[in-house]
């Protein structure tokens, strides 16, 4: 990158950062926990305030103007999700709003998967990703067993060092009764692209795949029309994509298996949350998700390139994929999440130490399935409002503890 390009990128980032009131109000603090929840730009906050002070009503339950405007906003948000995901067949797909990714995954598990599987079928699920992408599928198996339908749950294989799915070992777990795969797009601890295209190649063209995109939507481009991302469900949380908490969505392609029809009476939606999601997606498109992704990846590389030379620290995941001098393809690179441990200081204590220096990080086992207290680590997760100066200050503190 030339000096002029760096200057332009720096000016762009400062302009973007200035749009986050909570960030600019606390310049002494560095928020490095965006994988848990993102901060909200002014455009989202303004959209929420405008809605609540001008058109707050229930959706689909009134004929007066406020109710009509709310109903229209909900439907516009459905279309906006399709557009944001690059849906090539929006007339076929459906979008269901939920309270977040966890409820979205449970919706697919309880209301779709249990109607799709037969006795003796097998499903592949991740046993070392976020618990939200494991427990719903185990729950579906229990529900089916109560009906007398026995389904086998098989674990996706992992590479020992990197934490990525082991595509070479997939042949040993995929069989003629494999009917469904649950996968993660970007791992919430290791930050790696999990190469879902390899899962599709292993299971063939007929098996539905559900993608947990909680750490990718709003962070990097995700286009469901891309043949390399031939998935049937995309589930994500709005609050990790700059929208309000209590908001999420399930996009369903509806080409393999039955139409997704959430069971039960659909009560009042989180109207203000959906309005915030609509505003967040508009803001991300205006800013440019490609540019957000590039900025965040550069910060993660800046951190790991120096952290890996500090002997006191162990970086989780494949170190090669975290470095700027690697020849790995882009799909193998990490996306704005860096997890590490100090060899002597417990991660929980390190989290407190870092906060005393103004850094807000996650320091625990990160809701990773199968993990316990011994697996705690410090996780730095970045977004567009973070800066290189924050990373440099963090590295200075980490080096002083070595």
mmCIF file of C-alpha atoms in Angstrom:
data_model
loop_
_atom_site.group_PDB
_atom_site.id
_atom_site.type_symbol
_atom_site.label_atom_id
_atom_site.label_comp_id
_atom_site.label_asym_id
_atom_site.label_seq_id
_atom_site.Cartn_x
_atom_site.Cartn_y
_atom_site.Cartn_z
ATOM 1 C CA UNK A 1 0.000 0.000 0.000
ATOM 2 C CA UNK A 2 1.428 3.388 -0.979
ATOM 3 C CA UNK A 3 1.699 6.296 1.457
ATOM 4 C CA UNK A 4 -1.225 8.040 -0.229
ATOM 5 C CA UNK A 5 -3.362 4.918 0.068
ATOM 6 C CA UNK A 6 -2.491 4.578 3.759
ATOM 7 C CA UNK A 7 -3.390 8.200 4.393
ATOM 8 C CA UNK A 8 -6.720 7.786 2.610
ATOM 9 C CA UNK A 9 -7.483 4.607 4.534
ATOM 10 C CA UNK A 10 -6.592 6.320 7.816
ATOM 11 C CA UNK A 11 -8.877 9.260 7.052
ATOM 12 C CA UNK A 12 -11.683 6.858 6.117
ATOM 13 C CA UNK A 13 -11.289 4.912 9.347
ATOM 14 C CA UNK A 14 -11.255 8.042 11.488
ATOM 15 C CA UNK A 15 -14.452 9.220 9.808
ATOM 16 C CA UNK A 16 -16.090 5.861 10.403
ATOM 17 C CA UNK A 17 -14.900 5.625 14.022
ATOM 18 C CA UNK A 18 -16.359 9.067 14.753
ATOM 19 C CA UNK A 19 -19.818 7.666 13.973
ATOM 20 C CA UNK A 20 -19.804 5.472 17.116
ATOM 21 C CA UNK A 21 -20.824 7.663 20.076
ATOM 22 C CA UNK A 22 -19.819 5.193 22.790
ATOM 23 C CA UNK A 23 -16.346 4.889 21.278
ATOM 24 C CA UNK A 24 -15.707 8.595 20.935
ATOM 25 C CA UNK A 25 -17.078 9.260 24.424
ATOM 26 C CA UNK A 26 -14.412 7.021 25.978
ATOM 27 C CA UNK A 27 -11.102 7.646 24.204
ATOM 28 C CA UNK A 28 -9.232 6.244 27.192
ATOM 29 C CA UNK A 29 -10.771 2.797 26.623
ATOM 30 C CA UNK A 30 -10.236 0.295 23.821
ATOM 31 C CA UNK A 31 -13.224 -1.957 23.156
ATOM 32 C CA UNK A 32 -11.788 -5.266 21.895
ATOM 33 C CA UNK A 33 -14.776 -7.581 22.400
ATOM 34 C CA UNK A 34 -16.804 -7.216 19.204
ATOM 35 C CA UNK A 35 -17.201 -10.991 18.808
ATOM 36 C CA UNK A 36 -19.409 -10.805 21.912
ATOM 37 C CA UNK A 37 -21.373 -7.778 20.704
ATOM 38 C CA UNK A 38 -20.639 -4.868 18.411
ATOM 39 C CA UNK A 39 -21.013 -1.187 19.157
ATOM 40 C CA UNK A 40 -23.674 0.806 17.288
ATOM 41 C CA UNK A 41 -23.153 3.644 14.804
ATOM 42 C CA UNK A 42 -25.125 6.871 15.072
ATOM 43 C CA UNK A 43 -27.214 5.919 12.029
ATOM 44 C CA UNK A 44 -28.607 2.893 13.879
ATOM 45 C CA UNK A 45 -29.295 4.854 17.063
ATOM 46 C CA UNK A 46 -31.008 7.603 15.062
ATOM 47 C CA UNK A 47 -33.168 5.073 13.201
ATOM 48 C CA UNK A 48 -34.275 3.546 16.506
ATOM 49 C CA UNK A 49 -35.102 6.910 18.053
ATOM 50 C CA UNK A 50 -36.952 8.043 14.938
ATOM 51 C CA UNK A 51 -39.041 4.883 14.860
ATOM 52 C CA UNK A 52 -39.897 4.977 18.554
ATOM 53 C CA UNK A 53 -40.889 8.635 18.414
ATOM 54 C CA UNK A 54 -42.786 8.643 15.126
ATOM 55 C CA UNK A 55 -44.232 5.240 14.186
ATOM 56 C CA UNK A 56 -44.004 2.767 17.061
ATOM 57 C CA UNK A 57 -46.788 0.171 16.670
ATOM 58 C CA UNK A 58 -47.288 -3.555 16.320
ATOM 59 C CA UNK A 59 -46.673 -5.223 12.970
ATOM 60 C CA UNK A 60 -49.439 -6.963 11.041
ATOM 61 C CA UNK A 61 -52.048 -6.150 13.665
ATOM 62 C CA UNK A 62 -53.545 -2.790 12.733
ATOM 63 C CA UNK A 63 -54.857 -0.755 9.811
ATOM 64 C CA UNK A 64 -53.824 2.715 10.979
ATOM 65 C CA UNK A 65 -50.726 4.484 9.562
ATOM 66 C CA UNK A 66 -48.262 3.691 12.357
ATOM 67 C CA UNK A 67 -49.085 -0.015 12.209
ATOM 68 C CA UNK A 68 -48.891 0.002 8.415
ATOM 69 C CA UNK A 69 -45.496 1.720 8.500
ATOM 70 C CA UNK A 70 -44.195 -0.812 11.029
ATOM 71 C CA UNK A 71 -45.448 -3.750 8.975
ATOM 72 C CA UNK A 72 -43.841 -2.274 5.869
ATOM 73 C CA UNK A 73 -40.545 -1.804 7.729
ATOM 74 C CA UNK A 74 -40.520 -5.458 8.792
ATOM 75 C CA UNK A 75 -41.083 -6.626 5.226
ATOM 76 C CA UNK A 76 -38.506 -4.188 3.910
ATOM 77 C CA UNK A 77 -36.025 -5.614 6.404
ATOM 78 C CA UNK A 78 -36.695 -9.140 5.099
ATOM 79 C CA UNK A 79 -35.886 -7.967 1.593
ATOM 80 C CA UNK A 80 -32.851 -6.128 2.908
ATOM 81 C CA UNK A 81 -31.458 -9.313 4.472
ATOM 82 C CA UNK A 82 -31.848 -11.082 1.133
ATOM 83 C CA UNK A 83 -30.090 -8.235 -0.672
ATOM 84 C CA UNK A 84 -27.292 -8.058 1.887
ATOM 85 C CA UNK A 85 -26.640 -11.789 1.528
ATOM 86 C CA UNK A 86 -26.700 -11.599 -2.263
ATOM 87 C CA UNK A 87 -29.683 -13.935 -2.552
ATOM 88 C CA UNK A 88 -29.918 -15.015 -6.219
ATOM 89 C CA UNK A 89 -33.514 -16.281 -5.861
ATOM 90 C CA UNK A 90 -35.299 -13.985 -3.402
ATOM 91 C CA UNK A 91 -38.737 -15.163 -4.505
ATOM 92 C CA UNK A 92 -37.923 -18.680 -3.324
ATOM 93 C CA UNK A 93 -36.158 -17.918 -0.043
ATOM 94 C CA UNK A 94 -37.654 -16.892 3.294
ATOM 95 C CA UNK A 95 -36.351 -14.725 6.140
ATOM 96 C CA UNK A 96 -37.496 -15.324 9.712
ATOM 97 C CA UNK A 97 -36.544 -12.861 12.459
ATOM 98 C CA UNK A 98 -35.459 -14.242 15.811
ATOM 99 C CA UNK A 99 -33.939 -13.017 19.072
ATOM 100 C CA UNK A 100 -30.464 -13.951 17.846
ATOM 101 C CA UNK A 101 -28.355 -16.728 16.371
ATOM 102 C CA UNK A 102 -29.094 -19.151 19.195
ATOM 103 C CA UNK A 103 -32.842 -18.977 18.698
ATOM 104 C CA UNK A 104 -32.331 -19.073 14.944
ATOM 105 C CA UNK A 105 -30.376 -22.320 15.117
ATOM 106 C CA UNK A 106 -32.977 -23.801 17.465
ATOM 107 C CA UNK A 107 -35.706 -22.789 15.011
ATOM 108 C CA UNK A 108 -34.008 -24.740 12.233
ATOM 109 C CA UNK A 109 -33.406 -27.689 14.564
ATOM 110 C CA UNK A 110 -36.867 -27.939 16.142
ATOM 111 C CA UNK A 111 -39.149 -26.705 13.384
ATOM 112 C CA UNK A 112 -37.386 -27.964 10.270
ATOM 113 C CA UNK A 113 -34.864 -30.711 11.005
ATOM 114 C CA UNK A 114 -37.213 -32.790 13.151
ATOM 115 C CA UNK A 115 -39.682 -32.888 10.241
ATOM 116 C CA UNK A 116 -36.981 -33.754 7.710
ATOM 117 C CA UNK A 117 -35.190 -36.718 9.273
ATOM 118 C CA UNK A 118 -36.187 -40.385 9.283
ATOM 119 C CA UNK A 119 -35.198 -43.302 11.474
ATOM 120 C CA UNK A 120 -31.563 -44.231 10.902
ATOM 121 C CA UNK A 121 -30.515 -40.905 9.385
ATOM 122 C CA UNK A 122 -27.237 -39.267 10.380
ATOM 123 C CA UNK A 123 -26.313 -35.614 10.893
ATOM 124 C CA UNK A 124 -22.873 -33.980 11.172
ATOM 125 C CA UNK A 125 -22.485 -31.245 13.770
ATOM 126 C CA UNK A 126 -19.572 -29.269 15.285
ATOM 127 C CA UNK A 127 -18.467 -30.366 18.752
ATOM 128 C CA UNK A 128 -15.805 -27.669 19.225
ATOM 129 C CA UNK A 129 -17.567 -24.540 17.971
ATOM 130 C CA UNK A 130 -19.926 -22.280 19.926
ATOM 131 C CA UNK A 131 -22.345 -24.252 22.103
ATOM 132 C CA UNK A 132 -25.219 -22.532 20.297
ATOM 133 C CA UNK A 133 -24.280 -24.549 17.208
ATOM 134 C CA UNK A 134 -24.244 -27.862 19.052
ATOM 135 C CA UNK A 135 -27.002 -27.938 21.648
ATOM 136 C CA UNK A 136 -29.921 -27.368 19.203
ATOM 137 C CA UNK A 137 -28.980 -30.431 17.154
ATOM 138 C CA UNK A 138 -28.674 -32.592 20.266
ATOM 139 C CA UNK A 139 -32.074 -31.279 21.328
ATOM 140 C CA UNK A 140 -33.508 -32.248 17.945
ATOM 141 C CA UNK A 141 -32.167 -35.774 18.423
ATOM 142 C CA UNK A 142 -33.883 -35.984 21.827
ATOM 143 C CA UNK A 143 -37.177 -34.741 20.379
ATOM 144 C CA UNK A 144 -36.996 -37.319 17.601
ATOM 145 C CA UNK A 145 -36.105 -40.096 20.057
ATOM 146 C CA UNK A 146 -39.205 -39.252 22.089
ATOM 147 C CA UNK A 147 -41.229 -39.937 18.928
ATOM 148 C CA UNK A 148 -39.462 -43.227 18.329
ATOM 149 C CA UNK A 149 -37.148 -41.950 15.594
ATOM 150 C CA UNK A 150 -33.483 -42.702 16.210
ATOM 151 C CA UNK A 151 -31.000 -40.362 14.568
ATOM 152 C CA UNK A 152 -27.240 -40.632 14.825
ATOM 153 C CA UNK A 153 -25.264 -37.456 15.568
ATOM 154 C CA UNK A 154 -21.715 -37.575 14.249
ATOM 155 C CA UNK A 155 -18.975 -35.077 15.062
ATOM 156 C CA UNK A 156 -17.321 -33.026 12.373
ATOM 157 C CA UNK A 157 -13.582 -33.775 12.427
ATOM 158 C CA UNK A 158 -11.127 -31.014 13.343
ATOM 159 C CA UNK A 159 -7.504 -30.311 12.591
ATOM 160 C CA UNK A 160 -5.642 -30.510 15.871
ATOM 161 C CA UNK A 161 -3.508 -27.375 15.577
ATOM 162 C CA UNK A 162 -5.589 -24.921 13.566
ATOM 163 C CA UNK A 163 -9.053 -25.782 14.887
ATOM 164 C CA UNK A 164 -10.404 -25.837 11.313
ATOM 165 C CA UNK A 165 -12.588 -28.659 10.036
ATOM 166 C CA UNK A 166 -10.420 -31.515 8.806
ATOM 167 C CA UNK A 167 -11.551 -31.937 5.208
ATOM 168 C CA UNK A 168 -9.239 -34.908 4.732
ATOM 169 C CA UNK A 169 -11.026 -36.820 7.484
ATOM 170 C CA UNK A 170 -14.540 -36.000 6.269
ATOM 171 C CA UNK A 171 -14.701 -39.141 4.142
ATOM 172 C CA UNK A 172 -14.600 -41.211 7.329
ATOM 173 C CA UNK A 173 -17.764 -39.617 8.750
ATOM 174 C CA UNK A 174 -19.865 -38.968 5.648
ATOM 175 C CA UNK A 175 -22.039 -41.919 4.691
ATOM 176 C CA UNK A 176 -25.089 -42.875 2.640
ATOM 177 C CA UNK A 177 -27.409 -41.862 5.506
ATOM 178 C CA UNK A 178 -25.843 -38.406 6.015
ATOM 179 C CA UNK A 179 -28.816 -36.063 5.730
ATOM 180 C CA UNK A 180 -27.740 -32.754 7.281
ATOM 181 C CA UNK A 181 -24.662 -30.725 8.259
ATOM 182 C CA UNK A 182 -24.411 -27.880 10.783
ATOM 183 C CA UNK A 183 -21.325 -25.728 10.331
ATOM 184 C CA UNK A 184 -19.740 -22.456 11.386
ATOM 185 C CA UNK A 185 -18.558 -19.818 8.938
ATOM 186 C CA UNK A 186 -15.956 -18.051 11.116
ATOM 187 C CA UNK A 187 -14.860 -19.677 14.376
ATOM 188 C CA UNK A 188 -15.608 -17.545 17.416
ATOM 189 C CA UNK A 189 -12.334 -18.428 19.187
ATOM 190 C CA UNK A 190 -9.789 -19.023 16.419
ATOM 191 C CA UNK A 191 -11.269 -16.505 13.981
ATOM 192 C CA UNK A 192 -10.715 -18.788 11.014
ATOM 193 C CA UNK A 193 -12.824 -19.256 7.909
ATOM 194 C CA UNK A 194 -13.998 -22.859 8.330
ATOM 195 C CA UNK A 195 -14.025 -23.555 4.579
ATOM 196 C CA UNK A 196 -17.624 -24.662 4.238
ATOM 197 C CA UNK A 197 -17.098 -25.297 0.522
ATOM 198 C CA UNK A 198 -15.099 -28.369 1.535
ATOM 199 C CA UNK A 199 -18.070 -29.676 3.493
ATOM 200 C CA UNK A 200 -20.275 -29.275 0.439
ATOM 201 C CA UNK A 201 -17.754 -31.166 -1.692
ATOM 202 C CA UNK A 202 -17.664 -33.993 0.859
ATOM 203 C CA UNK A 203 -21.423 -34.469 1.360
ATOM 204 C CA UNK A 204 -22.501 -33.865 -2.221
ATOM 205 C CA UNK A 205 -25.177 -31.636 -3.748
ATOM 206 C CA UNK A 206 -28.267 -32.996 -1.982
ATOM 207 C CA UNK A 207 -27.466 -32.626 1.734
ATOM 208 C CA UNK A 208 -28.714 -29.424 3.425
ATOM 209 C CA UNK A 209 -26.123 -27.332 5.281
ATOM 210 C CA UNK A 210 -26.968 -24.832 8.031
ATOM 211 C CA UNK A 211 -24.407 -22.065 8.498
ATOM 212 C CA UNK A 212 -23.833 -20.249 11.786
ATOM 213 C CA UNK A 213 -22.754 -16.840 10.463
ATOM 214 C CA UNK A 214 -22.761 -14.957 13.773
ATOM 215 C CA UNK A 215 -19.095 -13.973 13.340
ATOM 216 C CA UNK A 216 -19.225 -13.245 9.618
ATOM 217 C CA UNK A 217 -22.375 -11.266 8.762
ATOM 218 C CA UNK A 218 -21.399 -7.614 9.043
ATOM 219 C CA UNK A 219 -17.708 -8.466 9.325
ATOM 220 C CA UNK A 220 -16.857 -9.831 5.890
ATOM 221 C CA UNK A 221 -18.636 -10.305 2.564
ATOM 222 C CA UNK A 222 -21.078 -13.230 2.597
ATOM 223 C CA UNK A 223 -22.796 -13.946 -0.716
ATOM 224 C CA UNK A 224 -25.108 -16.952 -0.806
ATOM 225 C CA UNK A 225 -25.128 -16.796 -4.606
ATOM 226 C CA UNK A 226 -21.440 -17.747 -4.617
ATOM 227 C CA UNK A 227 -21.144 -21.436 -5.622
ATOM 228 C CA UNK A 228 -18.481 -21.819 -2.935
ATOM 229 C CA UNK A 229 -21.125 -20.995 -0.292
ATOM 230 C CA UNK A 230 -23.837 -23.420 -1.329
ATOM 231 C CA UNK A 231 -25.674 -23.529 2.003
ATOM 232 C CA UNK A 232 -29.364 -23.838 2.804
ATOM 233 C CA UNK A 233 -29.623 -21.742 5.971
ATOM 234 C CA UNK A 234 -27.709 -18.674 7.124
ATOM 235 C CA UNK A 235 -28.286 -17.790 10.771
ATOM 236 C CA UNK A 236 -26.894 -14.664 12.377
ATOM 237 C CA UNK A 237 -27.244 -12.257 15.294
ATOM 238 C CA UNK A 238 -28.130 -8.633 14.677
ATOM 239 C CA UNK A 239 -26.265 -7.397 17.747
ATOM 240 C CA UNK A 240 -22.955 -8.646 16.334
ATOM 241 C CA UNK A 241 -23.701 -6.829 13.070
ATOM 242 C CA UNK A 242 -24.121 -3.338 14.609
ATOM 243 C CA UNK A 243 -27.868 -3.711 15.361
ATOM 244 C CA UNK A 244 -29.592 -3.895 18.761
ATOM 245 C CA UNK A 245 -29.505 -6.921 21.071
ATOM 246 C CA UNK A 246 -32.385 -9.372 20.870
ATOM 247 C CA UNK A 247 -32.352 -9.358 17.078
ATOM 248 C CA UNK A 248 -31.351 -12.015 14.578
ATOM 249 C CA UNK A 249 -32.424 -13.699 11.388
ATOM 250 C CA UNK A 250 -32.650 -17.041 9.618
ATOM 251 C CA UNK A 251 -32.341 -16.972 5.853
ATOM 252 C CA UNK A 252 -33.590 -20.194 4.232
ATOM 253 C CA UNK A 253 -32.876 -21.088 0.602
ATOM 254 C CA UNK A 254 -35.771 -23.604 0.477
ATOM 255 C CA UNK A 255 -34.357 -25.761 -2.308
ATOM 256 C CA UNK A 256 -33.438 -28.883 -0.335
ATOM 257 C CA UNK A 257 -36.022 -30.366 1.985
ATOM 258 C CA UNK A 258 -39.288 -28.750 3.076
ATOM 259 C CA UNK A 259 -40.014 -25.045 3.350
ATOM 260 C CA UNK A 260 -38.926 -23.549 6.674
ATOM 261 C CA UNK A 261 -42.129 -22.788 8.586
ATOM 262 C CA UNK A 262 -41.487 -21.796 12.208
ATOM 263 C CA UNK A 263 -43.967 -23.640 14.383
ATOM 264 C CA UNK A 264 -46.506 -22.084 16.694
ATOM 265 C CA UNK A 265 -48.183 -18.725 16.879
ATOM 266 C CA UNK A 266 -45.819 -15.965 15.810
ATOM 267 C CA UNK A 267 -46.372 -13.219 18.362
ATOM 268 C CA UNK A 268 -45.237 -9.637 18.377
ATOM 269 C CA UNK A 269 -41.869 -9.298 16.643
ATOM 270 C CA UNK A 270 -39.033 -7.252 18.050
ATOM 271 C CA UNK A 271 -40.018 -4.353 15.808
ATOM 272 C CA UNK A 272 -37.442 -1.878 17.069
ATOM 273 C CA UNK A 273 -34.741 -4.537 16.788
ATOM 274 C CA UNK A 274 -35.673 -5.266 13.189
ATOM 275 C CA UNK A 275 -35.654 -1.528 12.439
ATOM 276 C CA UNK A 276 -32.147 -1.351 13.901
ATOM 277 C CA UNK A 277 -31.037 -4.299 11.762
ATOM 278 C CA UNK A 278 -32.379 -2.618 8.639
ATOM 279 C CA UNK A 279 -30.401 0.521 9.501
ATOM 280 C CA UNK A 280 -27.265 -1.488 10.323
ATOM 281 C CA UNK A 281 -27.282 -3.317 6.998
ATOM 282 C CA UNK A 282 -27.799 -0.030 5.166
ATOM 283 C CA UNK A 283 -24.868 1.499 7.079
ATOM 284 C CA UNK A 284 -22.589 -1.461 6.371
ATOM 285 C CA UNK A 285 -23.365 -1.339 2.672
ATOM 286 C CA UNK A 286 -22.694 2.401 2.583
ATOM 287 C CA UNK A 287 -19.368 2.020 4.392
ATOM 288 C CA UNK A 288 -18.403 -1.103 2.440
ATOM 289 C CA UNK A 289 -18.144 -4.544 4.041
ATOM 290 C CA UNK A 290 -15.087 -5.306 1.902
ATOM 291 C CA UNK A 291 -13.360 -2.284 3.389
ATOM 292 C CA UNK A 292 -14.423 -3.182 6.927
ATOM 293 C CA UNK A 293 -13.040 -6.689 6.419
ATOM 294 C CA UNK A 294 -9.715 -5.441 5.078
ATOM 295 C CA UNK A 295 -9.274 -2.973 7.944
ATOM 296 C CA UNK A 296 -10.031 -5.556 10.607
ATOM 297 C CA UNK A 297 -7.800 -8.187 8.993
ATOM 298 C CA UNK A 298 -4.918 -5.710 8.918
ATOM 299 C CA UNK A 299 -5.336 -5.008 12.636
ATOM 300 C CA UNK A 300 -5.424 -8.731 13.467
ATOM 301 C CA UNK A 301 -2.261 -9.270 11.449
ATOM 302 C CA UNK A 302 -0.601 -6.315 13.194
ATOM 303 C CA UNK A 303 -1.366 -7.911 16.550
ATOM 304 C CA UNK A 304 -0.362 -11.470 15.737
ATOM 305 C CA UNK A 305 2.817 -10.621 13.828
ATOM 306 C CA UNK A 306 4.248 -9.088 16.987
ATOM 307 C CA UNK A 307 2.530 -11.291 19.552
ATOM 308 C CA UNK A 308 3.955 -14.478 18.085
ATOM 309 C CA UNK A 309 7.453 -13.154 18.835
ATOM 310 C CA UNK A 310 6.668 -12.718 22.541
ATOM 311 C CA UNK A 311 7.761 -15.991 24.136
ATOM 312 C CA UNK A 312 5.417 -15.623 27.093
ATOM 313 C CA UNK A 313 2.334 -16.045 24.879
ATOM 314 C CA UNK A 314 0.710 -18.913 23.040
ATOM 315 C CA UNK A 315 -1.573 -17.985 20.128
ATOM 316 C CA UNK A 316 -4.478 -20.346 19.586
ATOM 317 C CA UNK A 317 -5.149 -21.609 16.076
ATOM 318 C CA UNK A 318 -2.698 -22.041 13.239
ATOM 319 C CA UNK A 319 0.042 -19.389 13.658
ATOM 320 C CA UNK A 320 0.823 -19.382 9.932
ATOM 321 C CA UNK A 321 -2.683 -18.237 9.069
ATOM 322 C CA UNK A 322 -2.296 -15.285 11.430
ATOM 323 C CA UNK A 323 0.839 -13.849 9.846
ATOM 324 C CA UNK A 324 1.280 -11.265 7.105
ATOM 325 C CA UNK A 325 4.148 -13.246 5.560
ATOM 326 C CA UNK A 326 2.176 -16.445 4.985
ATOM 327 C CA UNK A 327 1.448 -17.762 1.503
ATOM 328 C CA UNK A 328 -1.820 -19.340 2.596
ATOM 329 C CA UNK A 329 -4.875 -18.542 0.451
ATOM 330 C CA UNK A 330 -7.309 -15.928 1.720
ATOM 331 C CA UNK A 331 -9.816 -18.594 2.816
ATOM 332 C CA UNK A 332 -7.294 -19.825 5.388
ATOM 333 C CA UNK A 333 -6.721 -16.414 6.979
ATOM 334 C CA UNK A 334 -8.149 -15.302 10.295
ATOM 335 C CA UNK A 335 -10.909 -12.699 10.449
ATOM 336 C CA UNK A 336 -10.446 -10.171 13.236
ATOM 337 C CA UNK A 337 -10.345 -12.600 16.180
ATOM 338 C CA UNK A 338 -7.119 -13.431 18.007
ATOM 339 C CA UNK A 339 -7.112 -15.716 21.050
ATOM 340 C CA UNK A 340 -4.027 -16.286 23.169
ATOM 341 C CA UNK A 341 -2.751 -17.365 26.580
ATOM 342 C CA UNK A 342 0.088 -16.195 28.804
ATOM 343 C CA UNK A 343 2.248 -19.116 29.855
ATOM 344 C CA UNK A 344 2.261 -18.051 33.542
ATOM 345 C CA UNK A 345 -0.618 -15.627 34.133
ATOM 346 C CA UNK A 346 -4.098 -17.226 34.171
ATOM 347 C CA UNK A 347 -6.269 -15.835 31.397
ATOM 348 C CA UNK A 348 -8.948 -14.586 33.790
ATOM 349 C CA UNK A 349 -6.323 -12.597 35.708
ATOM 350 C CA UNK A 350 -4.823 -11.322 32.471
ATOM 351 C CA UNK A 351 -8.228 -9.996 31.481
ATOM 352 C CA UNK A 352 -8.411 -7.949 34.686
ATOM 353 C CA UNK A 353 -4.866 -6.678 34.177
ATOM 354 C CA UNK A 354 -5.661 -5.556 30.650
ATOM 355 C CA UNK A 355 -8.786 -3.728 31.787
ATOM 356 C CA UNK A 356 -6.720 -1.857 34.366
ATOM 357 C CA UNK A 357 -4.820 -0.504 31.356
ATOM 358 C CA UNK A 358 -8.007 0.400 29.481
ATOM 359 C CA UNK A 359 -8.521 -2.708 27.311
ATOM 360 C CA UNK A 360 -11.851 -4.538 27.284
ATOM 361 C CA UNK A 361 -11.314 -8.137 26.175
ATOM 362 C CA UNK A 362 -13.004 -11.482 26.725
ATOM 363 C CA UNK A 363 -11.140 -13.810 29.101
ATOM 364 C CA UNK A 364 -12.799 -17.200 29.610
ATOM 365 C CA UNK A 365 -13.625 -20.328 27.579
ATOM 366 C CA UNK A 366 -15.849 -18.307 25.190
ATOM 367 C CA UNK A 367 -18.862 -20.668 25.295
ATOM 368 C CA UNK A 368 -16.866 -23.186 23.262
ATOM 369 C CA UNK A 369 -18.462 -26.619 23.257
ATOM 370 C CA UNK A 370 -16.376 -29.159 25.138
ATOM 371 C CA UNK A 371 -14.217 -26.511 26.821
ATOM 372 C CA UNK A 372 -13.706 -26.085 30.553
ATOM 373 C CA UNK A 373 -11.856 -23.726 32.872
ATOM 374 C CA UNK A 374 -8.492 -25.098 31.751
ATOM 375 C CA UNK A 375 -9.264 -23.923 28.210
ATOM 376 C CA UNK A 376 -9.644 -20.264 29.138
ATOM 377 C CA UNK A 377 -7.921 -17.738 26.923
ATOM 378 C CA UNK A 378 -7.898 -14.026 26.227
ATOM 379 C CA UNK A 379 -9.777 -13.156 23.065
ATOM 380 C CA UNK A 380 -9.250 -9.904 21.204
ATOM 381 C CA UNK A 381 -11.992 -9.346 18.636
ATOM 382 C CA UNK A 382 -11.932 -6.323 16.395
ATOM 383 C CA UNK A 383 -14.246 -4.155 14.324
ATOM 384 C CA UNK A 384 -14.079 -1.105 12.133
ATOM 385 C CA UNK A 385 -13.912 1.327 15.075
ATOM 386 C CA UNK A 386 -10.622 -0.142 16.334
ATOM 387 C CA UNK A 387 -7.295 1.438 15.418
ATOM 388 C CA UNK A 388 -3.682 0.496 14.933
ATOM 389 C CA UNK A 389 -2.770 2.752 17.837
ATOM 390 C CA UNK A 390 -4.958 0.647 20.143
ATOM 391 C CA UNK A 391 -3.208 -2.514 18.951
ATOM 392 C CA UNK A 392 0.214 -0.969 19.532
ATOM 393 C CA UNK A 393 -0.746 0.101 23.066
ATOM 394 C CA UNK A 394 -2.074 -3.392 23.784
ATOM 395 C CA UNK A 395 1.162 -4.973 22.563
ATOM 396 C CA UNK A 396 3.196 -2.644 24.766
ATOM 397 C CA UNK A 397 1.268 -3.777 27.832
ATOM 398 C CA UNK A 398 1.463 -7.463 26.842
ATOM 399 C CA UNK A 399 5.205 -7.201 26.294
ATOM 400 C CA UNK A 400 5.668 -5.648 29.740
ATOM 401 C CA UNK A 401 4.059 -8.759 31.297
ATOM 402 C CA UNK A 402 6.339 -11.209 29.474
#
